[in-house]
Amino acid sequence: MQGDGAHHLLHVLRMKEGARVTLCDGQSTDYPAILREADRKKMLCHFTTQAPAPCETELRLPIALYQSLPKGDKFEAVIQKCVELGVFSILPVYTAHSLAKNADKKTARYQKIAEAAAGQSMRGIVPQVHLPATFAQALAQAEKTALHLIALSPSEAPADFTPRTLREILSEAPRPCAISLWIGPEGGFSPQEVTALLDVGAIPFTFGKRVLRTETAAPAALAQISCLLE
């Protein structure tokens, strides 16, 4: 191992020769290993690995996050926390009320944040942060067989829809093969966007009596879903 990974082990975690670590190939396979040689100047580590074993930190089904781009650096916090909580992939979405601009130029940085969070939380994969897309593009790319969940505040929900809690939805629905989680920006989804999601079968849900900020909603939903499914 060399580069950023070696720097983290040697200068952040301050590991010495003989330390036991777990290496992962990014494909959900772990390799128990022992650090045999370390060159701190060249940022180089040599390991002795043991028999591989399946990584057990992944959620039982993939959850794709469709996050409307918030303003400032809030999206970076969303990536970090959602990767720690088990998200499979993240697609930043320009929606009608999005305030962010030029997010396309930050994709490489976003992916590095995902990589760091995956390593910190012992993930078996590194979730991909896709290039930003328009709402129409995101809807076209979304997995058709997934259970689509859309977070709505009471003021956003159409009059003929009553958002339910995630517990109610997941206890009543057949176990899905995948979940697509849709989170709006600071100003919420537009009525047209809500209608488009409902037309493809998305199920609106609520966090209860409290209205969460956009950067809080996705981590809160992921925590609830993982608890309910596991």
Coordinates of C-alpha atoms in Angstrom, one line a residue, residues 31-230:
Y31 CA -8.4 -9.5 4.3
P32 CA -7.1 -9.6 7.8
A33 CA -3.5 -8.5 7.6
I34 CA -0.3 -7.7 9.6
L35 CA 1.8 -4.6 8.9
R36 CA 5.3 -6.1 8.3
E37 CA 7.3 -3.1 6.9
A38 CA 6.6 0.6 6.9
D39 CA 8.6 3.3 5.1
R40 CA 7.3 6.7 6.4
K41 CA 9.3 8.8 4.0
K42 CA 8.1 7.0 0.9
M43 CA 4.6 6.4 2.3
L44 CA 4.9 2.7 1.6
C45 CA 3.4 -0.3 3.6
H46 CA 3.9 -4.0 3.2
F47 CA 1.5 -6.5 4.7
T48 CA 1.1 -10.2 5.3
T49 CA -2.5 -11.1 4.5
Q50 CA -4.6 -14.0 5.8
A51 CA -7.5 -15.9 4.3
P52 CA -10.2 -13.5 2.9
A53 CA -13.6 -13.3 4.4
P54 CA -16.8 -11.6 3.3
C55 CA -17.3 -8.1 4.6
E56 CA -20.3 -7.9 6.9
T57 CA -20.7 -4.2 7.2
E58 CA -23.0 -3.7 4.1
L59 CA -26.7 -3.2 4.3
R60 CA -28.8 -6.1 3.1
L61 CA -30.1 -4.2 0.1
P62 CA -28.7 -1.3 -1.8
I63 CA -30.0 2.2 -1.1
A64 CA -29.5 4.9 -3.7
L65 CA -29.7 8.5 -2.5
Y66 CA -31.1 11.1 -4.8
Q67 CA -30.2 14.3 -3.0
S68 CA -31.3 17.7 -4.2
L69 CA -28.2 19.9 -4.1
P70 CA -28.2 22.2 -1.1
K71 CA -26.3 25.5 -0.9
G72 CA -22.8 25.9 0.4
D73 CA -20.8 22.8 1.6
K74 CA -23.8 21.0 3.1
F75 CA -23.7 18.3 0.4
E76 CA -20.2 17.3 1.6
A77 CA -21.6 16.6 5.1
V78 CA -24.5 14.6 3.5
I79 CA -22.0 12.4 1.6
Q80 CA -19.8 11.7 4.6
K81 CA -22.7 10.8 7.0
C82 CA -24.7 8.8 4.4
V83 CA -21.6 6.7 3.4
E84 CA -21.0 6.0 7.1
L85 CA -24.6 4.9 7.4
G86 CA -24.5 2.5 4.5
V87 CA -25.7 4.2 1.3
F88 CA -24.9 2.4 -1.9
S89 CA -24.7 5.3 -4.3
I90 CA -25.4 9.1 -4.3
L91 CA -26.7 11.1 -7.2
P92 CA -26.7 14.9 -6.7
V93 CA -29.8 16.4 -8.3
Y94 CA -30.5 19.9 -9.6
T95 CA -34.1 20.5 -8.7
A96 CA -36.4 23.5 -9.2
H97 CA -35.5 25.0 -5.8
S98 CA -31.8 24.0 -5.7
L99 CA -29.5 26.9 -4.8
A100 CA -26.2 25.2 -5.6
K101 CA -24.2 26.0 -8.7
N102 CA -21.2 24.3 -10.5
A103 CA -21.4 21.1 -8.5
D104 CA -20.1 19.3 -11.5
K105 CA -16.6 20.7 -10.8
K106 CA -16.6 19.2 -7.4
T107 CA -17.2 15.5 -8.3
A108 CA -13.7 14.4 -7.7
R109 CA -13.7 16.1 -4.2
Y110 CA -17.1 14.5 -3.5
Q111 CA -15.7 11.0 -4.3
K112 CA -12.7 11.5 -2.1
I113 CA -15.0 12.4 0.8
A114 CA -16.9 9.1 0.1
E115 CA -13.7 7.1 0.0
A116 CA -12.5 8.6 3.4
A117 CA -15.9 7.9 5.0
A118 CA -16.0 4.3 3.6
G119 CA -12.6 3.6 5.1
Q120 CA -13.5 5.2 8.5
S121 CA -16.7 3.2 8.8
M122 CA -15.2 -0.2 7.6
R123 CA -17.4 -0.3 4.5
G124 CA -17.0 -3.2 2.1
I125 CA -17.4 -0.9 -0.9
V126 CA -16.7 2.7 -1.8
P127 CA -20.1 4.2 -2.8
Q128 CA -20.0 6.1 -6.0
V129 CA -21.0 9.8 -6.1
H130 CA -22.3 10.3 -9.6
L131 CA -22.1 13.5 -11.7
P132 CA -24.9 15.9 -10.9
A133 CA -28.1 15.5 -13.0
T134 CA -31.2 17.4 -13.6
F135 CA -34.4 16.2 -11.9
A136 CA -35.7 14.8 -15.3
Q137 CA -32.3 13.0 -15.9
A138 CA -32.3 11.5 -12.3
L139 CA -35.9 10.3 -12.7
A140 CA -35.0 8.6 -16.0
Q141 CA -31.9 6.9 -14.5
A142 CA -33.6 5.7 -11.3
E143 CA -34.0 1.9 -10.9
K144 CA -37.5 1.0 -12.0
T145 CA -37.8 -2.0 -9.7
A146 CA -36.7 -0.1 -6.5
L147 CA -39.0 1.1 -3.8
H148 CA -39.0 4.9 -4.3
L149 CA -39.4 6.9 -1.1
I150 CA -39.8 10.6 -1.1
A151 CA -39.4 12.7 2.1
L152 CA -42.2 15.3 2.2
S153 CA -43.1 17.8 4.9
P154 CA -46.9 18.2 5.5
S155 CA -46.9 21.4 3.5
E156 CA -45.4 19.7 0.4
A157 CA -47.7 16.7 0.3
P158 CA -50.7 16.8 -2.1
A159 CA -54.1 17.0 -0.5
D160 CA -55.0 13.4 -1.4
F161 CA -51.8 11.9 0.0
T162 CA -51.0 11.4 3.6
P163 CA -47.3 10.8 4.2
R164 CA -46.6 7.9 6.5
T165 CA -43.7 7.0 8.6
L166 CA -40.9 4.7 7.3
R167 CA -41.9 2.2 9.9
E168 CA -45.4 2.0 8.5
I169 CA -44.3 1.8 4.8
L170 CA -41.6 -0.8 5.3
S171 CA -43.8 -3.0 7.5
E172 CA -46.6 -3.1 4.9
A173 CA -44.6 -3.3 1.7
P174 CA -43.1 -6.5 0.3
R175 CA -39.4 -6.6 0.9
P176 CA -37.9 -4.5 -2.0
C177 CA -34.8 -5.5 -4.0
A178 CA -33.5 -1.9 -3.7
I179 CA -34.5 1.5 -2.3
S180 CA -34.3 4.9 -3.9
L181 CA -34.4 7.7 -1.4
W182 CA -35.4 11.2 -2.6
I183 CA -34.6 14.2 -0.5
G184 CA -35.5 17.8 -1.5
P185 CA -33.4 21.0 -1.1
E186 CA -33.9 23.8 1.4
G187 CA -37.1 25.0 -0.4
G188 CA -38.5 21.5 -0.9
F189 CA -39.5 19.8 -4.1
S190 CA -41.7 21.7 -6.4
P191 CA -45.3 20.6 -6.9
Q192 CA -44.4 19.4 -10.4
E193 CA -41.5 17.3 -9.1
V194 CA -43.7 15.7 -6.4
T195 CA -46.3 14.8 -9.0
A196 CA -43.7 13.3 -11.3
L197 CA -42.4 11.1 -8.4
L198 CA -45.8 10.0 -7.3
D199 CA -46.6 9.2 -10.9
V200 CA -43.8 6.6 -11.0
G201 CA -45.0 5.1 -7.7
A202 CA -42.9 6.9 -5.2
I203 CA -44.3 6.7 -1.7
P204 CA -44.2 9.9 0.5
F205 CA -43.0 9.6 4.0
T206 CA -42.6 11.9 7.0
F207 CA -40.3 12.2 9.9
G208 CA -43.3 13.0 12.2
K209 CA -44.1 16.3 13.8
R210 CA -40.6 17.8 13.2
V211 CA -39.3 19.2 9.9
L212 CA -35.7 18.4 9.3
R213 CA -33.1 20.4 7.4
T214 CA -32.1 18.9 4.0
E215 CA -28.6 17.9 5.2
T216 CA -30.2 16.1 8.2
A217 CA -33.0 14.3 6.3
A218 CA -31.0 11.7 4.4
P219 CA -28.9 10.5 7.3
A220 CA -32.0 10.3 9.5
A221 CA -33.8 8.3 6.9
L222 CA -30.9 5.9 6.3
A223 CA -30.5 5.3 10.1
Q224 CA -34.2 4.5 10.3
I225 CA -34.2 2.2 7.3
S226 CA -31.2 0.3 8.4
C227 CA -32.7 -0.2 11.9
L228 CA -36.0 -1.4 10.4
L229 CA -34.5 -3.8 7.9
E230 CA -31.7 -5.2 10.1

